[in-house]
Amino acid sequence: MAFGSPTAGSGKHRGSSRLSRKTAGYAGIAALATTGVVATLAAPAFAADNSAPSVEDTGQNTIVVADGLQDDIEVQAESQQRAAEAVAAQVQAENEAKQRAAEAKRTAEAAEAKAKAEREAAERAAREEQRKRLNTFVSPITGSYISTSYGAGGGMWSSGSHTGVDFHAASGTTVHAVGAGTVVEAGWGGAYGNNVVIRHNDGTYTQYGHMDSLSVSAGETVTPGQQIGLSGSTGNSSGPHLHFEARTGAQYGSDIDPAAYLRSHGVSI
């Protein structure tokens, strides 16, 4: 009786070859590696054969590591970009602040220069006004007229002629300094009665006689139109009036025509 060879069977009950199992395992790993879950799903395939390559051996896990590294790089790049933008914004803000400060400084300097120029102009105008005012001459009696002219003859004057002019004025009328100057005499003047003598800035002198009272003292400076006393009839006088003289010097006898003197200084009488 013939028996078949043990190796001639159909092999229907033979297990899969080791190569087939390995191939299937590798295919499973390849299919699942892209999902990032290689470690979980591939383990059973490798358990069937301890000789199958490990996940580390296949190099498939480099895909997962590469994905994480790329995320880290992108996060770092974004952080660096934000930091750079913040630095740039800070630099821009500082530059803008510097520009605003410089503009404010220029504005302040321009305002100060303008204010200084205006102050200087005002000071010049004030000085000019003061100069004009000090160089201005006025009549010794406001709204009056000459009642006795210069050089008039008569026995009332020791020199034989009038050395000044008389302005009509009732007692108590305000007497003004005709121009700016310094009082060199204020008090009793003999025949002049209560009198004031002023030395003016141009070197000339004026004298005011027969006054009832005086408002200034020797050494005092006066301005044009300043009150120096009140008219009266003291001294060698025939009645209330103001005796006014103009002189080239302080001494008696240096008299000049008072009316011409006042007119030469712009006073209309």
C-alpha atoms as an extended CHARMM CRD file, in Angstrom:
* protein
*
       269  EXT
         1         1  MET       CA              0.0000000000        0.0000000000        0.0000000000  PROA      1               0.0000000000
         2         2  ALA       CA              1.3180000000        3.1860000000       -0.9940000000  PROA      2               0.0000000000
         3         3  PHE       CA              1.5950000000        6.1450000000        1.2860000000  PROA      3               0.0000000000
         4         4  GLY       CA              2.0530000000        9.7240000000        0.2280000000  PROA      4               0.0000000000
         5         5  SER       CA              5.1010000000       11.7710000000        1.0880000000  PROA      5               0.0000000000
         6         6  PRO       CA              4.7440000000       13.8660000000        4.2290000000  PROA      6               0.0000000000
         7         7  THR       CA              5.9630000000       16.8290000000        2.3730000000  PROA      7               0.0000000000
         8         8  ALA       CA              3.6190000000       16.4320000000       -0.5400000000  PROA      8               0.0000000000
         9         9  GLY       CA              0.5560000000       17.6650000000        1.2110000000  PROA      9               0.0000000000
        10        10  SER       CA             -1.4230000000       20.5520000000        0.0610000000  PROA      10              0.0000000000
        11        11  GLY       CA             -0.0820000000       22.6310000000        2.9650000000  PROA      11              0.0000000000
        12        12  LYS       CA             -3.4170000000       24.1260000000        3.6230000000  PROA      12              0.0000000000
        13        13  HSD       CA             -2.8330000000       24.0520000000        7.3530000000  PROA      13              0.0000000000
        14        14  ARG       CA              0.6450000000       25.5280000000        7.2510000000  PROA      14              0.0000000000
        15        15  GLY       CA              1.1470000000       28.8760000000        8.8790000000  PROA      15              0.0000000000
        16        16  SER       CA              2.2580000000       32.0030000000        7.0270000000  PROA      16              0.0000000000
        17        17  SER       CA              5.8850000000       32.2490000000        6.2940000000  PROA      17              0.0000000000
        18        18  ARG       CA              8.0870000000       34.4870000000        8.4100000000  PROA      18              0.0000000000
        19        19  LEU       CA              8.7290000000       36.6680000000        5.3820000000  PROA      19              0.0000000000
        20        20  SER       CA              5.0360000000       37.1990000000        4.8120000000  PROA      20              0.0000000000
        21        21  ARG       CA              4.4660000000       38.1590000000        8.4000000000  PROA      21              0.0000000000
        22        22  LYS       CA              7.3190000000       40.6340000000        8.2850000000  PROA      22              0.0000000000
        23        23  THR       CA              6.0380000000       42.1310000000        5.0770000000  PROA      23              0.0000000000
        24        24  ALA       CA              2.5960000000       42.6090000000        6.5620000000  PROA      24              0.0000000000
        25        25  GLY       CA              4.0770000000       44.1650000000        9.6640000000  PROA      25              0.0000000000
        26        26  TYR       CA              6.1230000000       46.5950000000        7.6330000000  PROA      26              0.0000000000
        27        27  ALA       CA              3.1440000000       47.4910000000        5.5250000000  PROA      27              0.0000000000
        28        28  GLY       CA              1.1050000000       48.1980000000        8.6660000000  PROA      28              0.0000000000
        29        29  ILE       CA              3.7850000000       50.4370000000       10.0210000000  PROA      29              0.0000000000
        30        30  ALA       CA              4.0720000000       52.2890000000        6.7400000000  PROA      30              0.0000000000
        31        31  ALA       CA              0.3370000000       52.7970000000        6.5940000000  PROA      31              0.0000000000
        32        32  LEU       CA              0.0560000000       54.0360000000       10.1460000000  PROA      32              0.0000000000
        33        33  ALA       CA              3.2510000000       56.0310000000       10.4530000000  PROA      33              0.0000000000
        34        34  THR       CA              1.7330000000       59.0930000000        8.8180000000  PROA      34              0.0000000000
        35        35  THR       CA             -0.9860000000       59.2290000000       11.5050000000  PROA      35              0.0000000000
        36        36  GLY       CA              1.5310000000       59.6170000000       14.3100000000  PROA      36              0.0000000000
        37        37  VAL       CA              0.3050000000       56.5090000000       16.1640000000  PROA      37              0.0000000000
        38        38  VAL       CA              2.9630000000       54.0180000000       15.1490000000  PROA      38              0.0000000000
        39        39  ALA       CA              3.8000000000       52.9840000000       18.6920000000  PROA      39              0.0000000000
        40        40  THR       CA              0.2280000000       51.9400000000       19.4970000000  PROA      40              0.0000000000
        41        41  LEU       CA             -0.9440000000       50.1460000000       16.3600000000  PROA      41              0.0000000000
        42        42  ALA       CA              2.2240000000       48.5350000000       15.1250000000  PROA      42              0.0000000000
        43        43  ALA       CA              3.0470000000       46.6950000000       18.3410000000  PROA      43              0.0000000000
        44        44  PRO       CA              0.9170000000       43.5200000000       17.6520000000  PROA      44              0.0000000000
        45        45  ALA       CA              2.5500000000       42.9800000000       14.3090000000  PROA      45              0.0000000000
        46        46  PHE       CA              5.9850000000       43.0390000000       15.8290000000  PROA      46              0.0000000000
        47        47  ALA       CA              4.8750000000       40.7950000000       18.7110000000  PROA      47              0.0000000000
        48        48  ALA       CA              4.3200000000       37.9450000000       16.2520000000  PROA      48              0.0000000000
        49        49  ASP       CA              7.9950000000       37.8170000000       15.4810000000  PROA      49              0.0000000000
        50        50  ASN       CA             10.6830000000       38.9500000000       17.8290000000  PROA      50              0.0000000000
        51        51  SER       CA             13.0910000000       39.0830000000       14.9620000000  PROA      51              0.0000000000
        52        52  ALA       CA             11.0640000000       41.7810000000       13.1280000000  PROA      52              0.0000000000
        53        53  PRO       CA             12.6860000000       45.2460000000       12.9980000000  PROA      53              0.0000000000
        54        54  SER       CA             11.7140000000       47.6250000000       15.7860000000  PROA      54              0.0000000000
        55        55  VAL       CA             10.0680000000       50.9590000000       15.1380000000  PROA      55              0.0000000000
        56        56  GLU       CA             13.3680000000       52.6000000000       15.8360000000  PROA      56              0.0000000000
        57        57  ASP       CA             15.0100000000       50.3820000000       13.2530000000  PROA      57              0.0000000000
        58        58  THR       CA             12.5950000000       51.3470000000       10.5350000000  PROA      58              0.0000000000
        59        59  GLY       CA             13.2730000000       55.0700000000       10.9200000000  PROA      59              0.0000000000
        60        60  GLN       CA              9.5590000000       55.8050000000       10.7690000000  PROA      60              0.0000000000
        61        61  ASN       CA              9.5370000000       57.7800000000       14.0500000000  PROA      61              0.0000000000
        62        62  THR       CA             11.5940000000       60.5460000000       12.4160000000  PROA      62              0.0000000000
        63        63  ILE       CA              8.3990000000       61.7900000000       10.8350000000  PROA      63              0.0000000000
        64        64  VAL       CA              6.8410000000       62.4420000000       14.2370000000  PROA      64              0.0000000000
        65        65  VAL       CA              9.9910000000       64.1400000000       15.5610000000  PROA      65              0.0000000000
        66        66  ALA       CA             10.2210000000       66.3120000000       12.4540000000  PROA      66              0.0000000000
        67        67  ASP       CA              6.6310000000       67.4800000000       12.8760000000  PROA      67              0.0000000000
        68        68  GLY       CA              7.2700000000       68.5300000000       16.5250000000  PROA      68              0.0000000000
        69        69  LEU       CA             10.5060000000       70.2860000000       15.6220000000  PROA      69              0.0000000000
        70        70  GLN       CA              8.7920000000       72.2090000000       12.8490000000  PROA      70              0.0000000000
        71        71  ASP       CA              6.1390000000       73.3990000000       15.3120000000  PROA      71              0.0000000000
        72        72  ASP       CA              8.8460000000       74.5390000000       17.7320000000  PROA      72              0.0000000000
        73        73  ILE       CA             10.6590000000       76.4000000000       14.9710000000  PROA      73              0.0000000000
        74        74  GLU       CA              7.4860000000       78.1450000000       13.8730000000  PROA      74              0.0000000000
        75        75  VAL       CA              6.6370000000       79.1430000000       17.4690000000  PROA      75              0.0000000000
        76        76  GLN       CA             10.1550000000       80.4460000000       18.0070000000  PROA      76              0.0000000000
        77        77  ALA       CA             10.0610000000       82.3390000000       14.7190000000  PROA      77              0.0000000000
        78        78  GLU       CA              6.7320000000       83.9380000000       15.6210000000  PROA      78              0.0000000000
        79        79  SER       CA              8.0740000000       84.8730000000       19.0620000000  PROA      79              0.0000000000
        80        80  GLN       CA             11.1780000000       86.4170000000       17.5180000000  PROA      80              0.0000000000
        81        81  GLN       CA              9.0410000000       88.2710000000       15.0040000000  PROA      81              0.0000000000
        82        82  ARG       CA              6.8210000000       89.6740000000       17.7480000000  PROA      82              0.0000000000
        83        83  ALA       CA              9.8970000000       90.6850000000       19.7560000000  PROA      83              0.0000000000
        84        84  ALA       CA             11.3960000000       92.3810000000       16.7060000000  PROA      84              0.0000000000
        85        85  GLU       CA              8.1400000000       94.1880000000       16.0270000000  PROA      85              0.0000000000
        86        86  ALA       CA              7.9640000000       95.2980000000       19.6760000000  PROA      86              0.0000000000
        87        87  VAL       CA             11.5460000000       96.6290000000       19.5140000000  PROA      87              0.0000000000
        88        88  ALA       CA             10.8010000000       98.3970000000       16.2400000000  PROA      88              0.0000000000
        89        89  ALA       CA              7.6440000000       99.9340000000       17.7270000000  PROA      89              0.0000000000
        90        90  GLN       CA              9.5830000000      101.0910000000       20.7910000000  PROA      90              0.0000000000
        91        91  VAL       CA             12.3020000000      102.6250000000       18.6110000000  PROA      91              0.0000000000
        92        92  GLN       CA              9.6720000000      104.3600000000       16.4900000000  PROA      92              0.0000000000
        93        93  ALA       CA              7.8910000000      105.6490000000       19.6060000000  PROA      93              0.0000000000
        94        94  GLU       CA             11.1870000000      106.9530000000       21.0070000000  PROA      94              0.0000000000
        95        95  ASN       CA             12.0270000000      108.6430000000       17.7110000000  PROA      95              0.0000000000
        96        96  GLU       CA              8.5840000000      110.2180000000       17.5530000000  PROA      96              0.0000000000
        97        97  ALA       CA              8.9510000000      111.3910000000       21.1650000000  PROA      97              0.0000000000
        98        98  LYS       CA             12.3330000000      112.9100000000       20.3170000000  PROA      98              0.0000000000
        99        99  GLN       CA             10.8340000000      114.6370000000       17.2870000000  PROA      99              0.0000000000
       100       100  ARG       CA              7.9670000000      116.0090000000       19.3730000000  PROA      100             0.0000000000
       101       101  ALA       CA             10.4150000000      117.2020000000       22.0280000000  PROA      101             0.0000000000
       102       102  ALA       CA             12.6070000000      118.8520000000       19.3910000000  PROA      102             0.0000000000
       103       103  GLU       CA              9.5790000000      120.5170000000       17.8190000000  PROA      103             0.0000000000
       104       104  ALA       CA              8.3830000000      121.6960000000       21.2220000000  PROA      104             0.0000000000
       105       105  LYS       CA             11.8600000000      123.0730000000       21.9300000000  PROA      105             0.0000000000
       106       106  ARG       CA             11.9310000000      124.8870000000       18.5970000000  PROA      106             0.0000000000
       107       107  THR       CA              8.4690000000      126.2940000000       19.2620000000  PROA      107             0.0000000000
       108       108  ALA       CA              9.4650000000      127.4170000000       22.7440000000  PROA      108             0.0000000000
       109       109  GLU       CA             12.6720000000      128.9930000000       21.4500000000  PROA      109             0.0000000000
       110       110  ALA       CA             10.7710000000      130.7790000000       18.6920000000  PROA      110             0.0000000000
       111       111  ALA       CA              8.2050000000      132.0360000000       21.2080000000  PROA      111             0.0000000000
       112       112  GLU       CA             10.9780000000      133.2000000000       23.5380000000  PROA      112             0.0000000000
       113       113  ALA       CA             12.7840000000      134.9300000000       20.6800000000  PROA      113             0.0000000000
       114       114  LYS       CA              9.5590000000      136.6280000000       19.6530000000  PROA      114             0.0000000000
       115       115  ALA       CA              8.8090000000      137.6610000000       23.2370000000  PROA      115             0.0000000000
       116       116  LYS       CA             12.3670000000      138.9580000000       23.6290000000  PROA      116             0.0000000000
       117       117  ALA       CA             12.0970000000      140.9440000000       20.4050000000  PROA      117             0.0000000000
       118       118  GLU       CA              8.7700000000      142.3720000000       21.5390000000  PROA      118             0.0000000000
       119       119  ARG       CA             10.2260000000      143.2930000000       24.9430000000  PROA      119             0.0000000000
       120       120  GLU       CA             13.2060000000      144.9600000000       23.3320000000  PROA      120             0.0000000000
       121       121  ALA       CA             10.9460000000      146.8420000000       20.9310000000  PROA      121             0.0000000000
       122       122  ALA       CA              8.7410000000      147.9440000000       23.8250000000  PROA      122             0.0000000000
       123       123  GLU       CA             11.7910000000      149.0370000000       25.8030000000  PROA      123             0.0000000000
       124       124  ARG       CA             13.1140000000      150.9980000000       22.8240000000  PROA      124             0.0000000000
       125       125  ALA       CA              9.7420000000      152.6220000000       22.3530000000  PROA      125             0.0000000000
       126       126  ALA       CA              9.5800000000      153.4670000000       26.0550000000  PROA      126             0.0000000000
       127       127  ARG       CA             13.0760000000      154.9310000000       25.9710000000  PROA      127             0.0000000000
       128       128  GLU       CA             12.2170000000      156.9530000000       22.8910000000  PROA      128             0.0000000000
       129       129  GLU       CA              9.0320000000      158.1480000000       24.5060000000  PROA      129             0.0000000000
       130       130  GLN       CA             10.9580000000      159.0520000000       27.6290000000  PROA      130             0.0000000000
       131       131  ARG       CA             13.5810000000      160.8600000000       25.5620000000  PROA      131             0.0000000000
       132       132  LYS       CA             10.9250000000      162.7830000000       23.7270000000  PROA      132             0.0000000000
       133       133  ARG       CA              9.1060000000      163.5610000000       26.9280000000  PROA      133             0.0000000000
       134       134  LEU       CA             12.2850000000      164.7520000000       28.6350000000  PROA      134             0.0000000000
       135       135  ASN       CA             13.1560000000      166.8780000000       25.6360000000  PROA      135             0.0000000000
       136       136  THR       CA              9.6850000000      168.3650000000       25.5590000000  PROA      136             0.0000000000
       137       137  PHE       CA              9.1210000000      171.8710000000       26.8730000000  PROA      137             0.0000000000
       138       138  VAL       CA              5.8600000000      173.3680000000       28.1160000000  PROA      138             0.0000000000
       139       139  SER       CA              4.5830000000      176.7290000000       29.2270000000  PROA      139             0.0000000000
       140       140  PRO       CA              5.1410000000      177.4730000000       32.9510000000  PROA      140             0.0000000000
       141       141  ILE       CA              1.4820000000      178.5100000000       33.3140000000  PROA      141             0.0000000000
       142       142  THR       CA             -1.1130000000      176.5080000000       31.3800000000  PROA      142             0.0000000000
       143       143  GLY       CA             -3.4130000000      178.6330000000       29.2190000000  PROA      143             0.0000000000
       144       144  SER       CA             -1.8090000000      181.9290000000       30.2640000000  PROA      144             0.0000000000
       145       145  TYR       CA             -0.2230000000      184.7950000000       28.3310000000  PROA      145             0.0000000000
       146       146  ILE       CA              2.6640000000      187.2050000000       28.7290000000  PROA      146             0.0000000000
       147       147  SER       CA              1.5500000000      190.3890000000       30.5020000000  PROA      147             0.0000000000
       148       148  THR       CA              4.9900000000      192.0850000000       30.5850000000  PROA      148             0.0000000000
       149       149  SER       CA              7.5590000000      191.4010000000       27.8890000000  PROA      149             0.0000000000
       150       150  TYR       CA             11.2860000000      190.8220000000       28.1170000000  PROA      150             0.0000000000
       151       151  GLY       CA             13.4600000000      194.0020000000       28.2080000000  PROA      151             0.0000000000
       152       152  ALA       CA             10.6440000000      196.3380000000       29.1170000000  PROA      152             0.0000000000
       153       153  GLY       CA             12.0030000000      199.4950000000       30.8220000000  PROA      153             0.0000000000
       154       154  GLY       CA             10.9500000000      201.0100000000       34.1170000000  PROA      154             0.0000000000
       155       155  GLY       CA             12.0250000000      201.8980000000       37.6220000000  PROA      155             0.0000000000
       156       156  MET       CA             10.6740000000      198.6730000000       39.0990000000  PROA      156             0.0000000000
       157       157  TRP       CA             13.7490000000      196.7260000000       38.0030000000  PROA      157             0.0000000000
       158       158  SER       CA             17.1780000000      197.3500000000       39.4440000000  PROA      158             0.0000000000
       159       159  SER       CA             18.8410000000      196.7220000000       36.0950000000  PROA      159             0.0000000000
       160       160  GLY       CA             16.6050000000      199.3180000000       34.4680000000  PROA      160             0.0000000000
       161       161  SER       CA             14.8840000000      196.7390000000       32.2710000000  PROA      161             0.0000000000
       162       162  HSD       CA             12.8370000000      193.5890000000       32.6830000000  PROA      162             0.0000000000
       163       163  THR       CA             15.1690000000      190.5340000000       32.7420000000  PROA      163             0.0000000000
       164       164  GLY       CA             12.3370000000      188.0890000000       32.1540000000  PROA      164             0.0000000000
       165       165  VAL       CA              8.6550000000      187.9370000000       31.2220000000  PROA      165             0.0000000000
       166       166  ASP       CA              5.5950000000      188.0440000000       33.4380000000  PROA      166             0.0000000000
       167       167  PHE       CA              2.8330000000      185.4640000000       32.9440000000  PROA      167             0.0000000000
       168       168  HSD       CA             -0.6280000000      186.4380000000       34.0120000000  PROA      168             0.0000000000
       169       169  ALA       CA             -1.6510000000      184.1950000000       36.9290000000  PROA      169             0.0000000000
       170       170  ALA       CA             -3.9200000000      184.5240000000       39.9450000000  PROA      170             0.0000000000
       171       171  SER       CA             -2.5640000000      183.5290000000       43.3210000000  PROA      171             0.0000000000
       172       172  GLY       CA             -2.4920000000      179.7720000000       43.8000000000  PROA      172             0.0000000000
       173       173  THR       CA             -2.1410000000      178.9140000000       40.0970000000  PROA      173             0.0000000000
       174       174  THR       CA             -0.0180000000      175.8420000000       39.4560000000  PROA      174             0.0000000000
       175       175  VAL       CA              3.4800000000      176.6200000000       38.1750000000  PROA      175             0.0000000000
       176       176  HSD       CA              5.1770000000      173.9710000000       35.9940000000  PROA      176             0.0000000000
       177       177  ALA       CA              8.8030000000      173.2120000000       35.2430000000  PROA      177             0.0000000000
       178       178  VAL       CA              9.1480000000      174.0700000000       31.5580000000  PROA      178             0.0000000000
       179       179  GLY       CA             11.5330000000      171.1760000000       30.9040000000  PROA      179             0.0000000000
       180       180  ALA       CA             13.4260000000      168.2860000000       32.5000000000  PROA      180             0.0000000000
       181       181  GLY       CA             16.2750000000      169.1960000000       34.7920000000  PROA      181             0.0000000000
       182       182  THR       CA             17.6050000000      169.5400000000       38.3290000000  PROA      182             0.0000000000
       183       183  VAL       CA             16.5360000000      172.0940000000       40.8990000000  PROA      183             0.0000000000
       184       184  VAL       CA             19.5920000000      174.1420000000       41.8920000000  PROA      184             0.0000000000
       185       185  GLU       CA             17.7580000000      176.6810000000       44.0730000000  PROA      185             0.0000000000
       186       186  ALA       CA             14.4520000000      176.5830000000       45.9170000000  PROA      186             0.0000000000
       187       187  GLY       CA             13.6280000000      179.1890000000       48.5480000000  PROA      187             0.0000000000
       188       188  TRP       CA             13.7060000000      182.8930000000       49.2360000000  PROA      188             0.0000000000
       189       189  GLY       CA             15.3920000000      184.9050000000       46.4730000000  PROA      189             0.0000000000
       190       190  GLY       CA             15.2720000000      188.5080000000       47.6990000000  PROA      190             0.0000000000
       191       191  ALA       CA             13.4700000000      190.6830000000       45.1330000000  PROA      191             0.0000000000
       192       192  TYR       CA             12.2900000000      187.4320000000       43.4420000000  PROA      192             0.0000000000
       193       193  GLY       CA             10.4710000000      186.3780000000       46.5960000000  PROA      193             0.0000000000
       194       194  ASN       CA              9.9150000000      182.6150000000       46.7980000000  PROA      194             0.0000000000
       195       195  ASN       CA             11.7040000000      181.3450000000       43.7060000000  PROA      195             0.0000000000
       196       196  VAL       CA             12.9670000000      178.1740000000       41.9990000000  PROA      196             0.0000000000
       197       197  VAL       CA             15.9480000000      177.8830000000       39.6230000000  PROA      197             0.0000000000
       198       198  ILE       CA             16.2680000000      174.7800000000       37.4040000000  PROA      198             0.0000000000
       199       199  ARG       CA             19.2730000000      173.6590000000       35.3820000000  PROA      199             0.0000000000
       200       200  HSD       CA             18.0240000000      171.8700000000       32.2660000000  PROA      200             0.0000000000
       201       201  ASN       CA             19.5920000000      169.0040000000       30.3680000000  PROA      201             0.0000000000
       202       202  ASP       CA             20.7960000000      171.3090000000       27.5850000000  PROA      202             0.0000000000
       203       203  GLY       CA             22.7630000000      173.4240000000       30.0900000000  PROA      203             0.0000000000
       204       204  THR       CA             20.3590000000      176.3520000000       30.2270000000  PROA      204             0.0000000000
       205       205  TYR       CA             18.6080000000      177.6620000000       33.3420000000  PROA      205             0.0000000000
       206       206  THR       CA             15.0820000000      178.8750000000       34.0700000000  PROA      206             0.0000000000
       207       207  GLN       CA             13.8890000000      180.8910000000       37.0610000000  PROA      207             0.0000000000
       208       208  TYR       CA             10.3920000000      181.1710000000       38.5480000000  PROA      208             0.0000000000
       209       209  GLY       CA              9.7790000000      184.1350000000       40.9230000000  PROA      209             0.0000000000
       210       210  HSD       CA              7.1990000000      185.7000000000       43.2510000000  PROA      210             0.0000000000
       211       211  MET       CA              5.6020000000      182.3090000000       44.0420000000  PROA      211             0.0000000000
       212       212  ASP       CA              3.3200000000      181.8530000000       46.9950000000  PROA      212             0.0000000000
       213       213  SER       CA              4.6300000000      178.3770000000       47.8840000000  PROA      213             0.0000000000
       214       214  LEU       CA              7.1530000000      175.8280000000       46.5790000000  PROA      214             0.0000000000
       215       215  SER       CA              6.7070000000      172.1090000000       45.8440000000  PROA      215             0.0000000000
       216       216  VAL       CA             10.3430000000      171.0910000000       45.1890000000  PROA      216             0.0000000000
       217       217  SER       CA             13.7120000000      171.2560000000       46.9290000000  PROA      217             0.0000000000
       218       218  ALA       CA             17.2640000000      171.8840000000       45.7360000000  PROA      218             0.0000000000
       219       219  GLY       CA             18.8530000000      168.7630000000       44.2370000000  PROA      219             0.0000000000
       220       220  GLU       CA             15.5430000000      167.2840000000       43.1080000000  PROA      220             0.0000000000
       221       221  THR       CA             15.0850000000      166.2470000000       39.4930000000  PROA      221             0.0000000000
       222       222  VAL       CA             11.9850000000      167.4040000000       37.6500000000  PROA      222             0.0000000000
       223       223  THR       CA             10.2270000000      166.4810000000       34.4350000000  PROA      223             0.0000000000
       224       224  PRO       CA              8.4520000000      168.6790000000       31.8840000000  PROA      224             0.0000000000
       225       225  GLY       CA              5.1420000000      169.9440000000       33.2660000000  PROA      225             0.0000000000
       226       226  GLN       CA              5.8630000000      168.8550000000       36.8370000000  PROA      226             0.0000000000
       227       227  GLN       CA              4.3880000000      171.1470000000       39.4860000000  PROA      227             0.0000000000
       228       228  ILE       CA              7.0830000000      173.1040000000       41.3010000000  PROA      228             0.0000000000
       229       229  GLY       CA              4.8900000000      175.5200000000       43.2700000000  PROA      229             0.0000000000
       230       230  LEU       CA              1.9490000000      177.9500000000       43.2610000000  PROA      230             0.0000000000
       231       231  SER       CA              2.0030000000      181.4850000000       41.9010000000  PROA      231             0.0000000000
       232       232  GLY       CA              1.7250000000      184.4940000000       44.1990000000  PROA      232             0.0000000000
       233       233  SER       CA              3.0820000000      187.9960000000       44.8030000000  PROA      233             0.0000000000
       234       234  THR       CA              6.0860000000      187.5800000000       47.1230000000  PROA      234             0.0000000000
       235       235  GLY       CA              9.2240000000      189.7220000000       46.9000000000  PROA      235             0.0000000000
       236       236  ASN       CA              9.3910000000      192.8650000000       44.7200000000  PROA      236             0.0000000000
       237       237  SER       CA              5.9760000000      192.4180000000       43.0790000000  PROA      237             0.0000000000
       238       238  SER       CA              3.0730000000      194.7060000000       42.2380000000  PROA      238             0.0000000000
       239       239  GLY       CA              0.5100000000      191.9030000000       42.2510000000  PROA      239             0.0000000000
       240       240  PRO       CA             -0.0200000000      188.1500000000       41.6430000000  PROA      240             0.0000000000
       241       241  HSD       CA              1.8170000000      186.8680000000       38.5760000000  PROA      241             0.0000000000
       242       242  LEU       CA              4.7170000000      184.5920000000       37.6430000000  PROA      242             0.0000000000
       243       243  HSD       CA              8.0840000000      186.1280000000       36.8060000000  PROA      243             0.0000000000
       244       244  PHE       CA              9.8530000000      183.7440000000       34.4040000000  PROA      244             0.0000000000
       245       245  GLU       CA             13.4680000000      184.0390000000       33.2410000000  PROA      245             0.0000000000
       246       246  ALA       CA             15.7030000000      182.0140000000       30.9160000000  PROA      246             0.0000000000
       247       247  ARG       CA             19.5040000000      182.1310000000       31.3300000000  PROA      247             0.0000000000
       248       248  THR       CA             22.6370000000      180.7020000000       29.8310000000  PROA      248             0.0000000000
       249       249  GLY       CA             24.1550000000      180.3930000000       33.3290000000  PROA      249             0.0000000000
       250       250  ALA       CA             23.1500000000      180.2970000000       36.9590000000  PROA      250             0.0000000000
       251       251  GLN       CA             24.2890000000      183.8400000000       37.7420000000  PROA      251             0.0000000000
       252       252  TYR       CA             22.2450000000      186.9970000000       37.4660000000  PROA      252             0.0000000000
       253       253  GLY       CA             22.8480000000      188.8950000000       34.2320000000  PROA      253             0.0000000000
       254       254  SER       CA             23.0900000000      185.8350000000       31.9270000000  PROA      254             0.0000000000
       255       255  ASP       CA             19.4500000000      186.2260000000       30.9420000000  PROA      255             0.0000000000
       256       256  ILE       CA             18.1120000000      185.6440000000       27.4080000000  PROA      256             0.0000000000
       257       257  ASP       CA             14.6990000000      186.3120000000       25.8880000000  PROA      257             0.0000000000
       258       258  PRO       CA             12.3710000000      183.7890000000       27.6630000000  PROA      258             0.0000000000
       259       259  ALA       CA              9.7050000000      183.9400000000       24.9440000000  PROA      259             0.0000000000
       260       260  ALA       CA             12.2240000000      183.1740000000       22.2050000000  PROA      260             0.0000000000
       261       261  TYR       CA             13.7180000000      180.4470000000       24.4220000000  PROA      261             0.0000000000
       262       262  LEU       CA             10.3610000000      178.7250000000       24.8520000000  PROA      262             0.0000000000
       263       263  ARG       CA              9.5190000000      179.0180000000       21.1600000000  PROA      263             0.0000000000
       264       264  SER       CA             12.8810000000      177.4880000000       20.2430000000  PROA      264             0.0000000000
       265       265  HSD       CA             11.8420000000      174.4580000000       22.2770000000  PROA      265             0.0000000000
       266       266  GLY       CA              8.4800000000      174.1310000000       20.5520000000  PROA      266             0.0000000000
       267       267  VAL       CA              6.2900000000      175.9960000000       23.0460000000  PROA      267             0.0000000000
       268       268  SER       CA              3.6120000000      178.1480000000       21.4720000000  PROA      268             0.0000000000
       269       269  ILE       CA              2.9680000000      181.3150000000       23.4760000000  PROA      269             0.0000000000
